[in-house]
GROMACS .gro file of C-alpha atoms in nm:
model
  179
    1MET     CA    1  11.682   8.938   7.839
    2THR     CA    2  11.384   9.039   8.048
    3LEU     CA    3  11.059   9.013   7.856
    4LEU     CA    4  10.718   9.128   7.991
    5ARG     CA    5  10.384   9.084   7.823
    6THR     CA    6  10.036   9.223   7.898
    7VAL     CA    7   9.712   9.196   7.705
    8ARG     CA    8   9.810   9.443   7.437
    9LEU     CA    9  10.199   9.490   7.478
   10HIS     CA   10  10.543   9.331   7.454
   11LEU     CA   11  10.816   9.494   7.665
   12ARG     CA   12  11.182   9.421   7.631
   13PRO     CA   13  11.509   9.593   7.728
   14HIS     CA   14  11.637   9.827   7.444
   15VAL     CA   15  11.880   9.695   7.205
   16ILE     CA   16  12.117   9.892   6.958
   17ASP     CA   17  11.873   9.841   6.669
   18ASP     CA   18  11.609  10.041   6.852
   19PHE     CA   19  11.810  10.364   6.763
   20ALA     CA   20  11.584  10.458   6.480
   21PHE     CA   21  11.268  10.418   6.712
   22LEU     CA   22  11.416  10.654   6.974
   23LYS     CA   23  11.542  10.905   6.716
   24GLN     CA   24  11.186  10.936   6.592
   25LEU     CA   25  11.018  10.927   6.921
   26TRP     CA   26  11.243  11.203   7.087
   27ALA     CA   27  11.244  11.426   6.772
   28ASP     CA   28  10.876  11.464   6.823
   29PRO     CA   29  10.815  11.822   6.971
   30GLU     CA   30  10.480  11.683   7.146
   31VAL     CA   31  10.652  11.406   7.305
   32ALA     CA   32  10.931  11.622   7.421
   33ARG     CA   33  10.728  11.919   7.529
   34PHE     CA   34  10.665  11.825   7.903
   35ILE     CA   35  10.995  11.619   7.939
   36SER     CA   36  11.288  11.810   7.797
   37GLY     CA   37  11.097  12.098   7.645
   38THR     CA   38  11.275  12.053   7.299
   39PRO     CA   39  11.306  11.778   7.068
   40SER     CA   40  11.623  11.574   7.089
   41THR     CA   41  11.897  11.554   6.828
   42PRO     CA   42  11.997  11.219   6.685
   43GLU     CA   43  12.317  11.239   6.888
   44GLU     CA   44  12.116  11.289   7.222
   45SER     CA   45  11.881  11.002   7.120
   46TRP     CA   46  12.200  10.798   7.070
   47ALA     CA   47  12.332  10.880   7.411
   48ARG     CA   48  11.986  10.806   7.570
   49LEU     CA   49  11.986  10.469   7.412
   50LEU     CA   50  12.335  10.395   7.541
   51ARG     CA   51  12.231  10.507   7.890
   52TYR     CA   52  11.933  10.269   7.867
   53ILE     CA   53  12.153   9.976   7.770
   54GLY     CA   54  12.413  10.053   8.023
   55HIS     CA   55  12.154  10.085   8.298
   56TRP     CA   56  12.062   9.730   8.261
   57ALA     CA   57  12.423   9.618   8.285
   58ALA     CA   58  12.475   9.824   8.592
   59PHE     CA   59  12.164   9.762   8.790
   60GLY     CA   60  11.957   9.475   8.649
   61PHE     CA   61  11.667   9.706   8.556
   62GLY     CA   62  11.605  10.000   8.316
   63TYR     CA   63  11.387  10.117   8.064
   64PHE     CA   64  11.187   9.882   7.832
   65ALA     CA   65  11.095   9.935   7.464
   66ILE     CA   66  10.710   9.895   7.425
   67PHE     CA   67  10.576   9.720   7.121
   68ASP     CA   68  10.206   9.654   7.003
   69LYS     CA   69  10.125   9.275   7.052
   70ALA     CA   70   9.902   9.274   6.756
   71ASP     CA   71  10.111   9.439   6.492
   72GLY     CA   72  10.470   9.465   6.642
   73ARG     CA   73  10.465   9.845   6.617
   74TYR     CA   74  10.700  10.044   6.845
   75LEU     CA   75  10.487  10.249   7.097
   76GLY     CA   76  10.737  10.417   7.329
   77GLU     CA   77  10.941  10.316   7.632
   78CYS     CA   78  10.891  10.296   8.030
   79GLY     CA   79  11.059  10.163   8.318
   80LEU     CA   80  11.298  10.234   8.609
   81MET     CA   81  11.625  10.413   8.647
   82GLU     CA   82  11.877  10.541   8.895
   83LEU     CA   83  11.956  10.881   8.772
   84GLN     CA   84  12.129  11.060   9.052
   85ARG     CA   85  11.924  11.379   8.975
   86GLU     CA   86  12.038  11.701   9.148
   87ILE     CA   87  11.669  11.777   9.277
   88THR     CA   88  11.522  11.877   9.622
   89PRO     CA   89  11.383  11.678   9.772
   90SER     CA   90  11.629  11.407   9.688
   91LEU     CA   91  11.515  11.096   9.508
   92ALA     CA   92  11.784  10.893   9.654
   93GLY     CA   93  11.672  10.553   9.791
   94SER     CA   94  11.408  10.510   9.535
   95ALA     CA   95  11.390  10.389   9.186
   96GLU     CA   96  11.280  10.654   8.950
   97VAL     CA   97  11.002  10.550   8.706
   98GLY     CA   98  10.903  10.709   8.389
   99TRP     CA   99  10.708  10.652   8.070
  100VAL     CA  100  10.683  10.805   7.727
  101LEU     CA  101  10.473  10.697   7.432
  102THR     CA  102  10.462  10.803   7.060
  103SER     CA  103  10.182  11.061   7.015
  104ASP     CA  104   9.969  10.820   6.819
  105ALA     CA  105   9.962  10.579   7.124
  106TRP     CA  106   9.825  10.840   7.364
  107GLY     CA  107   9.495  10.811   7.535
  108ARG     CA  108   9.449  10.447   7.531
  109GLY     CA  109   9.568  10.354   7.877
  110LEU     CA  110   9.893  10.184   7.739
  111ALA     CA  111  10.142  10.379   7.982
  112THR     CA  112   9.936  10.241   8.263
  113GLU     CA  113   9.928   9.900   8.127
  114ALA     CA  114  10.289   9.885   8.056
  115MET     CA  115  10.403  10.039   8.384
  116SER     CA  116  10.174   9.800   8.582
  117ALA     CA  117  10.369   9.518   8.442
  118VAL     CA  118  10.708   9.679   8.501
  119MET     CA  119  10.615   9.765   8.855
  120ALA     CA  120  10.491   9.412   8.926
  121TRP     CA  121  10.807   9.266   8.780
  122TYR     CA  122  11.036   9.511   8.971
  123GLY     CA  123  10.832   9.466   9.290
  124ALA     CA  124  10.912   9.094   9.287
  125ARG     CA  125  11.288   9.169   9.333
  126PRO     CA  126  11.432   9.130   9.671
  127ASP     CA  127  11.622   9.455   9.637
  128ALA     CA  128  11.310   9.653   9.528
  129GLN     CA  129  11.308  10.007   9.643
  130PRO     CA  130  11.018  10.243   9.688
  131LEU     CA  131  10.945  10.442   9.371
  132SER     CA  132  10.935  10.798   9.262
  133CYS     CA  133  10.860  10.998   8.948
  134ILE     CA  134  10.886  11.356   8.845
  135ILE     CA  135  10.645  11.515   8.612
  136ALA     CA  136  10.574  11.862   8.458
  137PRO     CA  137  10.283  12.040   8.621
  138GLY     CA  138  10.108  12.082   8.285
  139ASN     CA  139  10.129  11.722   8.194
  140VAL     CA  140   9.778  11.631   8.299
  141ALA     CA  141   9.792  11.284   8.115
  142SER     CA  142  10.106  11.173   8.297
  143ILE     CA  143   9.971  11.300   8.634
  144ARG     CA  144   9.657  11.083   8.573
  145VAL     CA  145   9.880  10.784   8.492
  146ALA     CA  146  10.089  10.841   8.813
  147ALA     CA  147   9.758  10.853   9.018
  148LYS     CA  148   9.635  10.524   8.848
  149LEU     CA  149   9.972  10.372   8.945
  150GLY     CA  150   9.928  10.464   9.310
  151PHE     CA  151  10.169  10.750   9.325
  152MET     CA  152  10.093  11.039   9.557
  153LEU     CA  153  10.213  11.389   9.503
  154GLU     CA  154  10.460  11.494   9.747
  155THR     CA  155  10.570  11.847   9.655
  156GLU     CA  156  10.630  12.091   9.376
  157THR     CA  157  10.993  12.189   9.306
  158LEU     CA  158  11.238  12.285   9.043
  159TYR     CA  159  11.445  12.073   8.835
  160GLY     CA  160  11.690  12.265   8.653
  161GLU     CA  161  11.479  12.574   8.619
  162ARG     CA  162  11.159  12.400   8.533
  163PRO     CA  163  10.873  12.353   8.768
  164THR     CA  164  10.834  11.995   8.856
  165LEU     CA  165  10.604  11.780   9.068
  166VAL     CA  166  10.760  11.493   9.270
  167PHE     CA  167  10.547  11.195   9.323
  168ARG     CA  168  10.623  10.889   9.554
  169ARG     CA  169  10.488  10.532   9.595
  170GLY     CA  170  10.631  10.324   9.889
  171ASN     CA  171  10.534   9.962   9.767
  172PRO     CA  172  10.664   9.902   9.418
  173VAL     CA  173  10.420   9.622   9.357
  174ILE     CA  174  10.080   9.701   9.217
  175ALA     CA  175   9.811   9.426   9.164
  176LYS     CA  176   9.590   9.598   8.908
  177ALA     CA  177   9.588   9.968   8.804
  178SER     CA  178   9.256  10.137   8.813
  179PRO     CA  179   9.093  10.219   8.463
   0.00000   0.00000   0.00000
Protein backbone atom coordinates (compact mmCIF):
# COMPACT_ATOMS: atom_id res chain seq x y z
CA MET A 1 0.00 0.00 0.00
CA THR A 2 1.32 3.44 -0.94
CA LEU A 3 1.68 5.62 2.15
CA LEU A 4 2.57 9.30 2.00
CA ARG A 5 3.44 11.56 4.91
CA THR A 6 3.72 15.32 5.18
CA VAL A 7 4.40 17.59 8.11
CA ARG A 8 0.76 17.40 9.24
CA LEU A 9 -0.79 14.54 7.29
CA HIS A 10 -0.86 10.80 6.60
CA LEU A 11 -2.22 9.73 3.22
CA ARG A 12 -3.09 6.19 2.12
CA PRO A 13 -5.30 4.55 -0.50
CA HIS A 14 -8.88 3.98 0.59
CA VAL A 15 -10.03 0.70 2.12
CA ILE A 16 -13.54 -0.66 2.64
CA ASP A 17 -13.51 0.51 6.25
CA ASP A 18 -13.41 4.12 4.98
CA PHE A 19 -17.07 3.94 3.94
CA ALA A 20 -18.31 5.76 7.05
CA PHE A 21 -15.87 8.61 6.34
CA LEU A 22 -16.96 8.96 2.70
CA LYS A 23 -20.62 8.71 3.60
CA GLN A 24 -20.28 11.61 6.04
CA LEU A 25 -17.99 13.71 3.79
CA TRP A 26 -20.15 13.47 0.68
CA ALA A 27 -23.43 13.98 2.58
CA ASP A 28 -22.29 17.47 3.60
CA PRO A 29 -24.08 20.04 1.37
CA GLU A 30 -21.17 22.50 1.71
CA VAL A 31 -18.66 19.89 0.53
CA ALA A 32 -20.83 18.85 -2.42
CA ARG A 33 -21.84 22.39 -3.43
CA PHE A 34 -19.10 22.99 -6.02
CA ILE A 35 -18.47 19.37 -7.01
CA SER A 36 -21.74 17.61 -7.69
CA GLY A 37 -24.11 20.33 -6.57
CA THR A 38 -26.00 17.99 -4.26
CA PRO A 39 -25.02 15.74 -1.36
CA SER A 40 -24.42 12.08 -2.16
CA THR A 41 -26.60 9.26 -0.94
CA PRO A 42 -24.95 6.41 0.96
CA GLU A 43 -25.29 4.30 -2.20
CA GLU A 44 -23.45 6.93 -4.26
CA SER A 45 -20.71 7.17 -1.63
CA TRP A 46 -20.35 3.39 -1.67
CA ALA A 47 -19.96 3.42 -5.47
CA ARG A 48 -17.36 6.21 -5.14
CA LEU A 49 -15.39 4.17 -2.60
CA LEU A 50 -15.41 1.11 -4.87
CA ARG A 51 -14.26 3.29 -7.80
CA TYR A 52 -11.38 4.58 -5.67
CA ILE A 53 -10.28 1.07 -4.67
CA GLY A 54 -10.63 -0.25 -8.21
CA HIS A 55 -8.68 2.64 -9.64
CA TRP A 56 -5.60 1.62 -7.67
CA ALA A 57 -5.93 -1.96 -8.95
CA ALA A 58 -6.32 -0.84 -12.58
CA PHE A 59 -3.80 2.01 -12.78
CA GLY A 60 -1.49 1.84 -9.77
CA PHE A 61 -2.63 5.29 -8.66
CA GLY A 62 -5.82 6.84 -7.38
CA TYR A 63 -7.26 8.81 -4.51
CA PHE A 64 -5.77 8.87 -1.03
CA ALA A 65 -7.65 9.16 2.24
CA ILE A 66 -6.17 12.05 4.25
CA PHE A 67 -5.70 11.80 8.01
CA ASP A 68 -4.44 14.30 10.58
CA LYS A 69 -1.03 13.13 11.77
CA ALA A 70 -1.61 14.55 15.28
CA ASP A 71 -4.90 12.88 16.15
CA GLY A 72 -5.70 10.44 13.31
CA ARG A 73 -8.89 12.29 12.32
CA TYR A 74 -10.14 11.79 8.74
CA LEU A 75 -9.80 15.09 6.83
CA GLY A 76 -10.82 14.22 3.28
CA GLU A 77 -9.32 12.83 0.12
CA CYS A 78 -7.17 13.78 -2.82
CA GLY A 79 -5.31 12.16 -5.66
CA LEU A 80 -5.28 11.28 -9.32
CA MET A 81 -7.80 9.53 -11.53
CA GLU A 82 -8.37 8.50 -15.13
CA LEU A 83 -12.06 9.29 -15.48
CA GLN A 84 -12.70 9.32 -19.25
CA ARG A 85 -14.86 12.42 -18.83
CA GLU A 86 -16.98 13.55 -21.75
CA ILE A 87 -15.73 17.14 -21.74
CA THR A 88 -14.37 19.55 -24.32
CA PRO A 89 -11.49 20.09 -24.37
CA SER A 90 -10.63 16.46 -23.71
CA LEU A 91 -8.59 15.56 -20.64
CA ALA A 92 -7.17 12.50 -22.45
CA GLY A 93 -3.43 12.13 -22.07
CA SER A 94 -3.42 13.63 -18.59
CA ALA A 95 -4.04 12.38 -15.10
CA GLU A 96 -6.90 14.30 -13.49
CA VAL A 97 -6.21 15.52 -9.98
CA GLY A 98 -8.73 16.46 -7.34
CA TRP A 99 -9.13 17.17 -3.67
CA VAL A 100 -11.96 17.50 -1.19
CA LEU A 101 -11.71 18.15 2.52
CA THR A 102 -14.17 17.99 5.38
CA SER A 103 -15.53 21.48 5.98
CA ASP A 104 -13.80 21.73 9.37
CA ALA A 105 -10.43 21.25 7.61
CA TRP A 106 -10.86 24.15 5.18
CA GLY A 107 -8.61 27.19 5.16
CA ARG A 108 -5.49 25.63 6.68
CA GLY A 109 -3.49 24.81 3.54
CA LEU A 110 -4.12 21.08 3.92
CA ALA A 111 -5.27 20.49 0.32
CA THR A 112 -2.10 22.13 -1.01
CA GLU A 113 0.06 20.16 1.41
CA ALA A 114 -1.61 16.85 0.56
CA MET A 115 -1.61 17.40 -3.21
CA SER A 116 2.04 18.51 -3.17
CA ALA A 117 2.93 15.13 -1.67
CA VAL A 118 0.74 13.25 -4.16
CA MET A 119 2.17 15.12 -7.13
CA ALA A 120 5.77 14.53 -6.00
CA TRP A 121 5.03 10.81 -5.57
CA TYR A 122 3.28 10.57 -8.94
CA GLY A 123 5.93 12.63 -10.71
CA ALA A 124 8.58 10.06 -9.76
CA ARG A 125 6.76 7.41 -11.81
CA PRO A 126 8.29 6.76 -15.24
CA ASP A 127 4.79 6.77 -16.77
CA ALA A 128 3.69 10.06 -15.17
CA GLN A 129 1.50 12.12 -17.47
CA PRO A 130 0.77 15.84 -17.50
CA LEU A 131 -1.92 16.83 -15.01
CA SER A 132 -5.34 18.42 -15.36
CA CYS A 133 -8.15 19.39 -13.04
CA ILE A 134 -11.62 20.83 -13.36
CA ILE A 135 -13.11 23.30 -10.90
CA ALA A 136 -16.42 25.13 -10.67
CA PRO A 137 -15.93 28.86 -11.37
CA GLY A 138 -17.34 29.85 -7.96
CA ASN A 139 -14.97 27.59 -6.02
CA VAL A 140 -12.45 30.31 -5.19
CA ALA A 141 -10.64 28.22 -2.56
CA SER A 142 -9.94 25.36 -4.99
CA ILE A 143 -8.89 27.80 -7.70
CA ARG A 144 -6.31 29.17 -5.24
CA VAL A 145 -5.10 25.65 -4.44
CA ALA A 146 -4.72 24.89 -8.16
CA ALA A 147 -2.67 28.08 -8.65
CA LYS A 148 -0.42 27.23 -5.68
CA LEU A 149 0.16 23.80 -7.23
CA GLY A 150 1.22 25.36 -10.53
CA PHE A 151 -1.92 24.77 -12.58
CA MET A 152 -2.80 27.30 -15.27
CA LEU A 153 -6.32 28.06 -16.43
CA GLU A 154 -6.81 26.74 -19.96
CA THR A 155 -10.47 27.48 -20.65
CA GLU A 156 -14.01 27.70 -19.35
CA THR A 157 -16.37 25.05 -20.68
CA LEU A 158 -19.38 23.01 -19.64
CA TYR A 159 -19.24 19.64 -17.92
CA GLY A 160 -22.71 18.21 -18.06
CA GLU A 161 -24.68 21.41 -17.92
CA ARG A 162 -22.48 23.12 -15.33
CA PRO A 163 -19.91 25.83 -16.07
CA THR A 164 -16.45 24.36 -15.48
CA LEU A 165 -12.89 25.67 -15.54
CA VAL A 166 -10.18 23.42 -17.02
CA PHE A 167 -6.69 23.78 -15.56
CA ARG A 168 -3.47 22.11 -16.82
CA ARG A 169 0.00 21.47 -15.50
CA GLY A 170 2.60 19.94 -17.79
CA ASN A 171 5.03 18.64 -15.18
CA PRO A 172 3.49 16.50 -12.43
CA VAL A 173 6.43 17.08 -10.07
CA ILE A 174 6.29 19.98 -7.69
CA ALA A 175 9.15 20.78 -5.39
CA LYS A 176 7.34 23.07 -2.99
CA ALA A 177 3.93 24.70 -3.10
CA SER A 178 3.80 28.42 -2.46
CA PRO A 179 2.13 29.47 0.79
